[in-house]
Coordinates of C-alpha atoms and ligand atoms in Angstrom, one line a residue:
M1 CA 0.0 0.0 0.0
A2 CA 1.2 3.5 -0.9
L3 CA 1.8 6.2 1.6
K4 CA -1.0 8.7 2.0
S5 CA -0.6 12.2 0.8
T6 CA -1.6 15.0 3.0
N7 CA -0.4 18.6 2.6
P8 CA 0.5 19.3 6.2
T9 CA -0.3 22.9 5.9
T10 CA -4.0 22.1 5.3
T11 CA -4.4 20.2 8.6
K12 CA -6.2 21.7 11.6
S13 CA -3.2 21.1 13.8
W14 CA -0.9 23.2 11.4
K15 CA -3.3 26.1 11.7
K16 CA -3.4 25.6 15.5
L17 CA 0.4 25.6 15.5
Q18 CA 0.4 28.9 13.5
V19 CA -1.8 30.5 16.1
H20 CA 0.2 29.0 19.0
F21 CA 3.5 30.1 17.4
E22 CA 2.4 33.7 17.7
T23 CA 1.9 33.4 21.4
I24 CA 5.1 31.6 22.1
K25 CA 7.6 33.0 19.5
S26 CA 9.0 35.6 21.9
T27 CA 8.8 33.6 25.1
H28 CA 12.2 33.0 26.7
L29 CA 13.1 29.5 27.7
K30 CA 14.1 30.9 31.1
E31 CA 10.4 32.0 31.6
L32 CA 9.2 28.5 30.6
F33 CA 11.5 27.0 33.3
K34 CA 10.4 29.5 35.9
S35 CA 6.7 28.9 35.2
N36 CA 6.9 25.1 35.4
P37 CA 9.4 23.7 38.0
K38 CA 8.7 20.2 36.6
R39 CA 9.6 21.2 33.1
A40 CA 12.9 19.3 32.9
E41 CA 11.3 16.0 34.1
E42 CA 8.2 16.4 32.0
L43 CA 10.2 16.9 28.8
T44 CA 12.8 14.2 29.3
I45 CA 12.6 10.7 27.9
K46 CA 14.5 8.0 29.7
W47 CA 14.8 4.9 27.6
D48 CA 17.3 2.1 28.0
D49 CA 20.7 3.7 28.4
F50 CA 19.5 6.9 26.7
Y51 CA 18.5 10.1 28.6
V52 CA 17.0 12.6 26.2
D53 CA 16.2 16.0 27.5
F54 CA 14.0 18.1 25.2
S55 CA 13.2 20.7 27.8
K56 CA 15.7 23.3 26.5
N57 CA 13.5 23.6 23.4
R58 CA 11.1 26.4 22.7
I59 CA 8.0 24.4 23.3
T60 CA 5.3 23.9 25.9
K61 CA 3.0 21.0 26.6
E62 CA 0.6 22.7 24.2
T63 CA 3.2 22.9 21.4
L64 CA 3.9 19.2 21.8
E65 CA 0.2 18.3 21.9
A66 CA -0.4 20.2 18.6
L67 CA 2.7 18.7 17.0
I68 CA 1.5 15.2 18.0
E69 CA -1.9 16.0 16.6
L70 CA -0.2 16.9 13.3
A71 CA 1.6 13.5 13.3
N72 CA -1.8 11.9 13.9
E73 CA -3.5 14.0 11.2
V74 CA -1.0 12.9 8.6
D75 CA -1.5 9.4 9.9
L76 CA 2.1 8.7 11.0
K77 CA 1.0 5.5 12.7
D78 CA -0.2 4.1 9.4
A79 CA 3.0 5.2 7.7
I80 CA 5.2 3.5 10.3
S81 CA 3.4 0.2 9.8
K82 CA 3.9 0.5 6.0
Y83 CA 7.6 1.3 6.6
F84 CA 8.2 -1.8 8.7
D85 CA 5.9 -4.1 6.8
G86 CA 7.8 -3.7 3.5
D87 CA 5.2 -1.7 1.6
I88 CA 6.4 0.1 -1.5
I89 CA 7.0 3.4 0.4
N90 CA 9.8 4.4 -2.0
A91 CA 7.2 4.8 -4.7
T92 CA 9.2 6.8 -7.2
E93 CA 11.7 3.9 -7.4
G94 CA 9.0 1.2 -6.8
R95 CA 10.8 -0.2 -3.8
A96 CA 10.2 -1.1 -0.2
V97 CA 12.5 0.5 2.4
L98 CA 13.6 -2.2 4.7
H99 CA 16.9 -1.4 6.5
T100 CA 14.9 -2.3 9.6
A101 CA 14.6 -5.9 8.3
L102 CA 18.4 -6.2 8.3
R103 CA 18.4 -6.0 12.1
A104 CA 15.1 -7.8 12.8
Q105 CA 15.1 -10.9 15.0
E106 CA 15.7 -14.2 13.2
N107 CA 12.2 -15.5 14.0
S108 CA 10.4 -12.4 12.6
E109 CA 8.8 -12.2 9.2
V110 CA 8.9 -9.4 6.7
F111 CA 7.4 -10.0 3.3
V112 CA 8.6 -8.4 0.0
D113 CA 6.7 -9.7 -3.1
G114 CA 5.1 -12.4 -1.0
E115 CA 8.5 -13.7 0.2
N116 CA 9.8 -13.6 3.8
V117 CA 13.2 -11.8 3.5
I118 CA 14.5 -12.6 6.9
P119 CA 16.0 -16.0 6.1
E120 CA 18.1 -14.5 3.4
V121 CA 19.1 -11.6 5.7
Y122 CA 20.4 -14.2 8.1
E123 CA 22.2 -16.2 5.4
V124 CA 24.1 -13.1 4.4
R125 CA 24.9 -12.4 8.0
Q126 CA 26.2 -15.9 8.4
K127 CA 28.5 -15.3 5.4
I128 CA 29.7 -12.0 6.9
K129 CA 30.4 -13.8 10.1
E130 CA 32.3 -16.7 8.6
F131 CA 34.4 -14.5 6.4
T132 CA 35.1 -12.0 9.2
E133 CA 36.3 -14.8 11.4
S134 CA 38.5 -16.4 8.8
V135 CA 40.2 -13.1 8.0
V136 CA 40.6 -12.0 11.6
N137 CA 41.8 -15.4 12.8
G138 CA 44.3 -15.6 10.0
N139 CA 42.6 -18.5 8.2
H140 CA 41.9 -16.5 5.1
N141 CA 45.3 -15.3 4.1
G142 CA 46.7 -13.6 1.1
Y143 CA 47.9 -15.3 -2.0
T144 CA 51.4 -15.7 -0.8
G145 CA 50.2 -17.1 2.5
K146 CA 50.7 -14.0 4.6
T147 CA 48.0 -12.9 7.1
M148 CA 46.0 -9.8 6.2
T149 CA 47.0 -6.6 7.9
D150 CA 44.9 -4.0 6.0
I151 CA 41.4 -3.7 4.7
V152 CA 40.5 -1.1 2.0
N153 CA 36.8 -0.3 1.5
I154 CA 36.3 1.0 -2.0
G155 CA 32.9 2.8 -2.3
I156 CA 31.3 6.2 -2.3
G157 CA 28.2 7.9 -0.7
G158 CA 26.1 5.3 1.0
S159 CA 28.7 2.7 0.3
D160 CA 31.3 4.6 2.1
L161 CA 30.0 7.1 4.7
G162 CA 28.2 4.7 7.0
P163 CA 31.0 2.1 7.2
A164 CA 33.6 4.9 7.5
M165 CA 31.8 6.7 10.3
V166 CA 31.1 3.5 12.2
V167 CA 34.7 2.2 11.9
D168 CA 36.0 5.5 13.1
S169 CA 33.5 5.9 15.9
L170 CA 34.1 2.4 17.2
Q171 CA 37.9 2.4 16.9
F172 CA 38.1 1.6 20.6
Y173 CA 36.7 -1.8 19.8
K174 CA 38.9 -2.5 16.8
N175 CA 41.1 -5.5 16.2
H176 CA 44.6 -5.6 14.6
L177 CA 43.4 -4.9 11.0
N178 CA 43.9 -1.4 9.7
T179 CA 40.9 -0.2 7.8
H180 CA 41.1 2.4 5.1
F181 CA 38.5 4.0 2.9
V182 CA 38.8 5.1 -0.7
S183 CA 35.9 7.0 -2.1
N184 CA 36.8 10.1 -4.2
V185 CA 37.5 9.6 -7.9
D186 CA 40.3 12.0 -7.3
G187 CA 43.3 9.7 -8.2
D188 CA 45.3 11.3 -5.4
H189 CA 42.9 9.8 -2.9
Y190 CA 43.4 6.1 -3.7
I191 CA 47.2 6.6 -4.3
E192 CA 47.6 8.2 -0.9
V193 CA 45.8 5.3 0.7
I194 CA 47.6 2.5 -1.1
K195 CA 51.1 4.0 -1.2
N196 CA 52.2 2.4 2.0
L197 CA 50.2 -0.8 1.7
N198 CA 51.5 -4.2 0.9
P199 CA 49.3 -5.9 -1.7
E200 CA 50.3 -9.3 -0.3
T201 CA 48.6 -8.5 3.0
T202 CA 45.7 -6.2 1.9
L203 CA 42.1 -7.2 1.4
F204 CA 40.0 -4.9 -0.9
V205 CA 36.3 -4.7 -0.3
I206 CA 34.5 -3.1 -3.3
V207 CA 31.1 -1.8 -2.2
S208 CA 28.7 -0.7 -4.8
K209 CA 25.0 -1.5 -4.8
T210 CA 24.6 -0.9 -8.5
F211 CA 28.2 -1.7 -9.5
T212 CA 28.0 1.1 -12.1
T213 CA 29.2 4.0 -10.1
Q214 CA 32.0 5.8 -11.9
E215 CA 34.1 6.7 -8.8
T216 CA 34.0 3.2 -7.3
L217 CA 34.7 1.4 -10.6
S218 CA 37.5 3.7 -11.5
N219 CA 39.1 3.3 -8.1
A220 CA 38.6 -0.5 -8.1
N221 CA 40.1 -0.8 -11.6
S222 CA 43.1 1.4 -10.8
I223 CA 43.7 -0.5 -7.5
R224 CA 43.5 -3.8 -9.4
D225 CA 46.1 -2.6 -11.9
W226 CA 48.4 -1.6 -9.1
F227 CA 47.8 -5.0 -7.4
L228 CA 48.5 -6.9 -10.6
K229 CA 51.9 -5.3 -10.8
S230 CA 53.0 -7.4 -7.8
L231 CA 50.8 -10.4 -7.9
P232 CA 49.3 -12.6 -10.6
E233 CA 45.6 -12.6 -11.8
E234 CA 44.8 -15.7 -9.8
A235 CA 45.7 -13.8 -6.6
I236 CA 42.6 -11.6 -7.0
S237 CA 40.3 -14.2 -5.5
K238 CA 42.2 -14.0 -2.2
H239 CA 42.3 -10.2 -2.1
F240 CA 39.2 -8.8 -3.7
V241 CA 35.6 -9.2 -2.5
A242 CA 32.6 -7.2 -3.4
V243 CA 29.2 -6.2 -2.0
S244 CA 26.5 -5.5 -4.6
T245 CA 23.1 -6.3 -5.9
N246 CA 24.6 -6.5 -9.4
I247 CA 26.2 -10.0 -9.3
E248 CA 26.8 -10.3 -13.0
S249 CA 28.8 -7.1 -13.3
V250 CA 30.9 -8.1 -10.2
K251 CA 31.7 -11.4 -11.9
T252 CA 32.7 -9.5 -15.1
F253 CA 35.1 -7.4 -13.0
G254 CA 36.8 -10.7 -12.1
I255 CA 35.6 -11.4 -8.6
D256 CA 34.6 -15.0 -7.8
E257 CA 31.0 -15.7 -7.0
D258 CA 32.0 -17.0 -3.6
N259 CA 33.5 -13.6 -2.8
I260 CA 30.3 -11.7 -3.5
F261 CA 28.2 -10.5 -0.6
P262 CA 24.8 -9.8 -1.9
M263 CA 22.5 -7.0 -1.0
K264 CA 18.9 -6.2 -1.9
D265 CA 17.4 -3.3 -3.8
W266 CA 15.1 -2.6 -0.8
V267 CA 18.1 -1.4 1.1
G268 CA 18.9 2.3 0.3
G269 CA 22.5 3.2 0.0
R270 CA 22.5 5.7 2.9
F271 CA 20.8 3.2 5.1
S272 CA 22.9 0.2 4.1
L273 CA 25.6 -0.1 6.8
W274 CA 23.5 -2.8 8.4
S275 CA 23.7 -5.0 5.3
A276 CA 26.8 -6.6 3.7
V277 CA 27.8 -2.9 3.1
G278 CA 28.9 -3.1 6.7
L279 CA 31.5 -5.9 5.9
S280 CA 34.4 -3.6 6.6
I281 CA 32.8 -2.7 10.0
S282 CA 32.6 -6.4 10.8
L283 CA 36.1 -7.0 9.7
S284 CA 37.4 -4.2 11.7
I285 CA 35.6 -4.6 15.0
G286 CA 34.7 -8.3 14.8
Y287 CA 31.4 -9.9 13.9
E288 CA 30.1 -10.0 17.5
N289 CA 30.5 -6.2 17.8
F290 CA 28.8 -5.8 14.4
E291 CA 25.9 -7.9 15.7
S292 CA 25.7 -5.7 18.8
L293 CA 25.5 -2.6 16.5
L294 CA 22.5 -4.3 14.7
L295 CA 20.9 -5.2 18.0
G296 CA 21.1 -1.6 19.2
A297 CA 19.4 -0.5 16.0
H298 CA 16.8 -3.2 16.4
K299 CA 16.0 -2.0 20.0
M300 CA 15.5 1.5 18.7
D301 CA 13.2 0.1 15.9
E302 CA 11.1 -1.4 18.6
H303 CA 11.0 1.7 20.7
F304 CA 10.0 3.8 17.6
K305 CA 7.4 1.3 16.6
T306 CA 5.8 0.8 19.9
A307 CA 6.2 3.9 22.1
D308 CA 3.4 6.5 22.3
F309 CA 4.3 9.5 20.3
N310 CA 4.8 11.6 23.5
T311 CA 7.5 9.3 24.8
N312 CA 8.9 8.4 21.4
I313 CA 12.4 9.8 20.9
P314 CA 12.6 9.8 17.1
V315 CA 9.1 11.2 16.8
I316 CA 9.5 14.1 19.2
S317 CA 12.9 14.8 17.7
A318 CA 11.4 15.0 14.2
L319 CA 8.5 17.1 15.3
L320 CA 10.9 19.6 16.8
T321 CA 12.6 19.9 13.5
V322 CA 9.3 20.7 11.9
W323 CA 8.5 23.2 14.6
Y324 CA 11.8 25.1 14.0
N325 CA 11.9 24.7 10.3
N326 CA 8.4 25.6 9.4
F327 CA 7.4 28.0 12.2
F328 CA 10.6 29.6 13.4
N329 CA 12.0 29.5 9.8
A330 CA 15.2 28.0 11.1
E331 CA 17.2 26.7 8.2
S332 CA 19.8 24.5 9.7
E333 CA 20.4 22.2 12.6
A334 CA 23.7 21.5 14.3
I335 CA 24.8 18.1 15.6
I336 CA 27.5 18.4 18.3
P337 CA 28.9 15.2 19.7
Y338 CA 30.9 15.6 22.9
T339 CA 33.2 12.8 22.0
Q340 CA 36.0 12.8 19.5
Y341 CA 35.0 9.3 18.4
L342 CA 31.9 10.8 16.6
N343 CA 34.0 13.1 14.6
Q344 CA 32.4 11.9 11.3
F345 CA 28.9 11.7 12.7
A346 CA 27.5 15.0 11.3
T347 CA 29.1 14.3 7.9
Y348 CA 27.4 11.0 7.9
L349 CA 24.0 12.5 8.9
Q350 CA 24.4 15.2 6.3
Q351 CA 23.9 12.5 3.7
G352 CA 21.1 10.7 5.5
I353 CA 19.1 13.8 6.2
M354 CA 19.8 16.1 3.3
E355 CA 19.7 13.4 0.6
S356 CA 16.5 12.0 2.0
N357 CA 14.6 15.2 2.7
G358 CA 16.0 17.7 0.3
K359 CA 12.9 17.4 -1.9
Y360 CA 10.6 20.1 -3.3
V361 CA 7.9 18.0 -4.8
D362 CA 5.3 16.4 -2.5
R363 CA 3.8 12.9 -2.7
S364 CA 1.1 14.1 -5.0
G365 CA 3.6 15.4 -7.4
H366 CA 3.0 19.1 -6.6
V367 CA 5.6 21.7 -5.7
V368 CA 5.5 22.2 -2.0
G369 CA 4.5 25.6 -0.6
Y370 CA 6.6 25.2 2.6
Q371 CA 10.1 24.4 3.7
T372 CA 11.3 20.8 3.8
G373 CA 14.8 19.3 4.6
T374 CA 17.1 21.2 6.9
I375 CA 20.8 21.9 6.4
I376 CA 22.8 19.6 8.7
W377 CA 26.2 20.4 10.0
G378 CA 28.4 20.0 13.0
E379 CA 31.7 19.0 14.6
P380 CA 32.6 17.6 17.9
G381 CA 32.6 19.8 21.0
T382 CA 34.8 21.1 22.5
N383 CA 36.7 21.9 19.3
S384 CA 33.7 23.5 17.7
Q385 CA 33.3 25.8 20.7
H386 CA 36.6 27.4 19.6
A387 CA 35.3 27.7 16.1
F388 CA 31.7 28.3 15.0
F389 CA 29.9 28.4 18.4
Q390 CA 30.2 32.2 18.3
L391 CA 27.6 32.3 15.6
I392 CA 25.2 30.0 17.5
H393 CA 25.5 32.2 20.6
Q394 CA 25.5 35.7 19.1
G395 CA 24.7 35.3 15.4
T396 CA 21.4 36.3 13.8
K397 CA 20.2 32.8 12.9
L398 CA 18.3 30.3 15.0
I399 CA 20.2 27.1 15.0
P400 CA 18.7 24.3 17.1
A401 CA 21.4 21.9 18.2
D402 CA 21.6 18.3 19.3
F403 CA 24.2 17.8 22.0
I404 CA 25.3 14.2 22.2
G405 CA 27.4 13.0 25.1
F406 CA 28.4 9.9 27.0
I407 CA 28.5 9.4 30.7
E408 CA 31.5 7.0 30.7
P409 CA 34.7 7.7 28.8
L410 CA 36.2 4.7 27.1
H411 CA 39.7 5.0 28.3
G412 CA 38.7 6.0 31.8
N413 CA 40.3 9.4 32.1
K414 CA 37.8 10.9 34.5
D415 CA 39.6 14.3 34.8
H416 CA 39.4 14.9 31.0
H417 CA 35.9 13.5 30.8
D418 CA 34.6 15.8 33.5
K419 CA 36.2 18.7 31.7
L420 CA 34.6 17.6 28.4
M421 CA 31.2 17.1 29.9
S422 CA 31.2 20.3 31.9
N423 CA 31.6 22.1 28.6
Y424 CA 28.6 20.2 27.2
F425 CA 26.4 21.2 30.2
A426 CA 27.7 24.7 30.3
Q427 CA 27.1 25.3 26.7
T428 CA 23.5 24.1 26.7
E429 CA 22.9 26.2 29.8
A430 CA 24.5 29.3 28.3
L431 CA 22.7 28.9 25.0
M432 CA 19.5 28.9 26.8
N433 CA 20.1 31.5 29.5
G434 CA 22.3 33.9 27.5
K435 CA 23.7 36.8 29.6
T436 CA 21.6 39.8 30.6
E437 CA 22.6 43.4 30.8
A438 CA 22.6 43.2 34.6
E439 CA 24.9 40.1 34.5
V440 CA 27.3 41.9 32.3
L441 CA 27.3 44.9 34.5
A442 CA 27.9 42.7 37.5
E443 CA 30.9 41.2 35.7
F444 CA 32.2 44.7 35.0
E445 CA 32.5 45.4 38.7
G446 CA 36.0 45.7 39.8
V447 CA 37.2 45.9 36.2
N448 CA 39.4 48.8 35.5
L449 CA 37.2 50.6 33.0
S450 CA 35.5 54.0 33.1
D451 CA 31.7 54.0 33.2
E452 CA 31.6 55.4 29.7
E453 CA 33.8 52.6 28.5
K454 CA 31.6 50.0 30.2
Q455 CA 28.5 51.4 28.6
K456 CA 30.2 51.3 25.2
L457 CA 31.2 47.7 25.6
L458 CA 27.9 46.6 27.2
P459 CA 25.8 45.7 24.0
F460 CA 28.6 43.4 22.7
K461 CA 28.8 41.4 25.8
I462 CA 25.0 40.7 26.0
F463 CA 23.8 37.2 24.9
E464 CA 20.1 36.9 24.2
G465 CA 20.0 33.2 24.9
N466 CA 16.8 31.3 24.1
K467 CA 18.8 29.1 21.7
P468 CA 17.3 25.7 21.7
T469 CA 19.2 22.5 22.3
T470 CA 18.3 18.8 22.8
S471 CA 20.6 17.0 25.2
I472 CA 21.2 13.4 24.4
L473 CA 23.1 11.6 27.2
I474 CA 24.0 8.0 26.7
Q475 CA 25.7 5.7 29.3
K476 CA 28.7 4.7 27.1
L477 CA 29.7 4.6 23.5
T478 CA 29.4 0.9 22.6
P479 CA 28.5 -0.8 19.3
E480 CA 25.0 -1.3 20.7
S481 CA 24.5 2.3 21.8
L482 CA 25.8 3.6 18.5
G483 CA 23.4 1.3 16.7
K484 CA 20.6 2.9 18.7
L485 CA 21.8 6.4 18.0
I486 CA 22.0 5.9 14.2
A487 CA 18.6 4.3 14.1
M488 CA 17.2 7.1 16.1
Y489 CA 18.2 9.6 13.3
E490 CA 17.1 7.2 10.6
H491 CA 13.6 7.2 12.1
K492 CA 13.7 10.9 12.6
I493 CA 14.3 11.3 8.9
F494 CA 11.3 9.0 8.1
V495 CA 9.0 11.0 10.4
Q496 CA 10.1 14.3 8.9
G497 CA 9.4 13.0 5.4
I498 CA 6.0 11.8 6.3
I499 CA 5.0 15.1 7.8
W500 CA 6.5 17.1 4.9
N501 CA 4.6 14.8 2.5
I502 CA 7.7 14.0 0.4
Y503 CA 9.4 10.8 -0.7
S504 CA 12.5 10.4 1.4
Y505 CA 14.0 7.4 -0.2
D506 CA 14.9 8.4 -3.8
Q507 CA 17.8 10.6 -4.7
F508 CA 17.4 11.9 -8.3
G509 CA 19.7 14.8 -7.4
V510 CA 22.5 12.4 -6.8
E511 CA 21.8 10.5 -10.1
L512 CA 21.8 13.8 -12.0
G513 CA 25.5 14.2 -11.0
K514 CA 26.3 10.7 -12.2
Q515 CA 24.9 11.5 -15.7
L516 CA 26.2 15.0 -16.1
A517 CA 29.9 14.4 -15.8
K518 CA 29.8 11.7 -18.4
T519 CA 29.3 14.1 -21.3
I520 CA 32.0 16.5 -20.2
L521 CA 34.4 13.6 -19.6
K522 CA 34.3 12.7 -23.2
E523 CA 35.1 16.3 -24.2
L524 CA 38.1 16.3 -21.8
S525 CA 39.6 13.1 -22.9
N526 CA 39.4 13.8 -26.7
N527 CA 38.8 16.8 -28.7
E528 CA 35.1 16.2 -29.0
N529 CA 33.0 19.3 -28.4
S530 CA 29.5 18.0 -28.8
A531 CA 27.6 19.6 -26.0
H532 CA 26.4 23.2 -26.0
H533 CA 27.5 24.7 -22.8
D534 CA 26.9 28.1 -21.4
G535 CA 29.8 30.6 -21.9
S536 CA 31.1 30.1 -18.4
T537 CA 31.2 26.4 -18.4
Q538 CA 32.7 26.3 -21.9
N539 CA 35.5 28.7 -20.9
L540 CA 36.3 26.7 -17.8
I541 CA 36.5 23.5 -19.9
D542 CA 38.7 25.2 -22.5
F543 CA 40.9 26.8 -19.9
Y544 CA 41.3 23.4 -18.2
K545 CA 42.2 21.6 -21.4
E546 CA 44.7 24.3 -22.5
N547 CA 46.5 24.1 -19.2
S548 CA 46.3 20.5 -18.1
K549 CA 49.1 18.1 -18.9
Ligands
G6Q1 C1 22.6 6.7 -1.2 C2 22.8 7.2 -2.5 C3 24.3 7.3 -2.9 C4 24.9 5.9 -3.3 C5 26.2 6.1 -4.0 C6 26.9 4.9 -4.3 O1 21.5 6.6 -0.7 O2 22.1 6.5 -3.4 O3 25.1 7.9 -2.0 O4 25.1 5.2 -2.1 O5 25.9 6.9 -5.1 O6 26.1 4.0 -5.1 P1 26.5 2.6 -5.4 O7 26.5 1.8 -4.1 O8 25.5 2.0 -6.3 O9 27.9 2.6 -5.9

């Protein structure tokens, strides 16, 4: 069954939210805390090892009620069932969206075209497990008998960002294998990665759902050529494996069928790290840890599917985005992890969120008359405090931010961890409270400045505050808690798409890029000049050709 199509702006709750917005838009968060001493408790969701405090958001109970009404009016419940049940909710590509099936329990049933897909999911998982163990334990060695020391994941977009982010985030749990990622078609990228590698001890994992992506195939071909300079053709089967839906093209590339890890077209690239696309994750942290990652995601799936909307973390989180994006006209959202391990997390979410919800046509094929996908950005705190935080504190834009922190550090340095987390808490507090004129004046006391100088300086030192943040506090960064966190954002993306009445699971904008470059490439590599470019593009191409060696 297809997803319903409701223009959210025509609902009663949207109108209610518009009226309500007028009454709340200038209210300061400080006042909201003052008027309700129980606010923090009431707006915090404790679930498993997650403590999610929504209270520093510019909402009241009434706001939440109206937002939940909106979710009900667009029939979010029905959409969630369709999502988990394998309905063709990616209608523009005629596909189901079933990354949740990849982490479902073995005894569950999810049907696509009348067939339960779970047994096959578990067959592939078994293959990942056996292969991981044989490489990690030194049973699958290189052609010359040496044990593997390095893994190179060759893929781009969804076939790179998820595995790269997870491997980096979970480096604490890593085994002896060094994992590298080659994605950019920029030849300097793969050459930098392989320059210190020994082909005899390196395993290459080519990841491409379609196995037609220019970047990945170019990198794979060049790396194979490099490899064949040291080892014979028959060595390929020991050193190259692939993850794809396109088995025939992988075989044509020269990879044995046994070395192919299949994936299904109902797994979208940017949601595919849970599938065989996660092979380099499994190789790098071990299969058990990979399984824990999947289990964490499954637990979040269950929470999302079963919790009432008012205690449902992904639902509330998505509704807040709608609130800021469509009523406060906020354009971006920041993701600030207070852990260096999640260094790549915002980059990863940029793809998930912006590729999914960067759409201007609704599910009825009409151009939307309201804002959809937000701009996502972020870097770990505390580093970002020394960089772009100034703009969040005193700029002219409203930037809701998710603060993500962990109670326990992995290496146990409590002194550093307390410093790190005191920054997390202090920032959310300061963003909310700001600094009043009276507070600045009090700070000025005892400072060697004339009254006139103080008055001059005063406006620059005032912080309005009222900057919304959501505090996500998790016990410890583990494969399982990371699985929960990623799945939380995946479901947030889904809810946003349902409310904005768009299709979140296609990516025609990405495909456009794949087509466009092909024509120009022909012009660059020979003297063909077939296409009619605008003056600027033509000049750029000509200048490049004249000056490139
Ligand atoms: C993800 C996108 C895109 C895709 C890459 C790689 O959702 O579709 O980022 O993952 O373009 O595609 P292949 O895996 O087919 O090489």
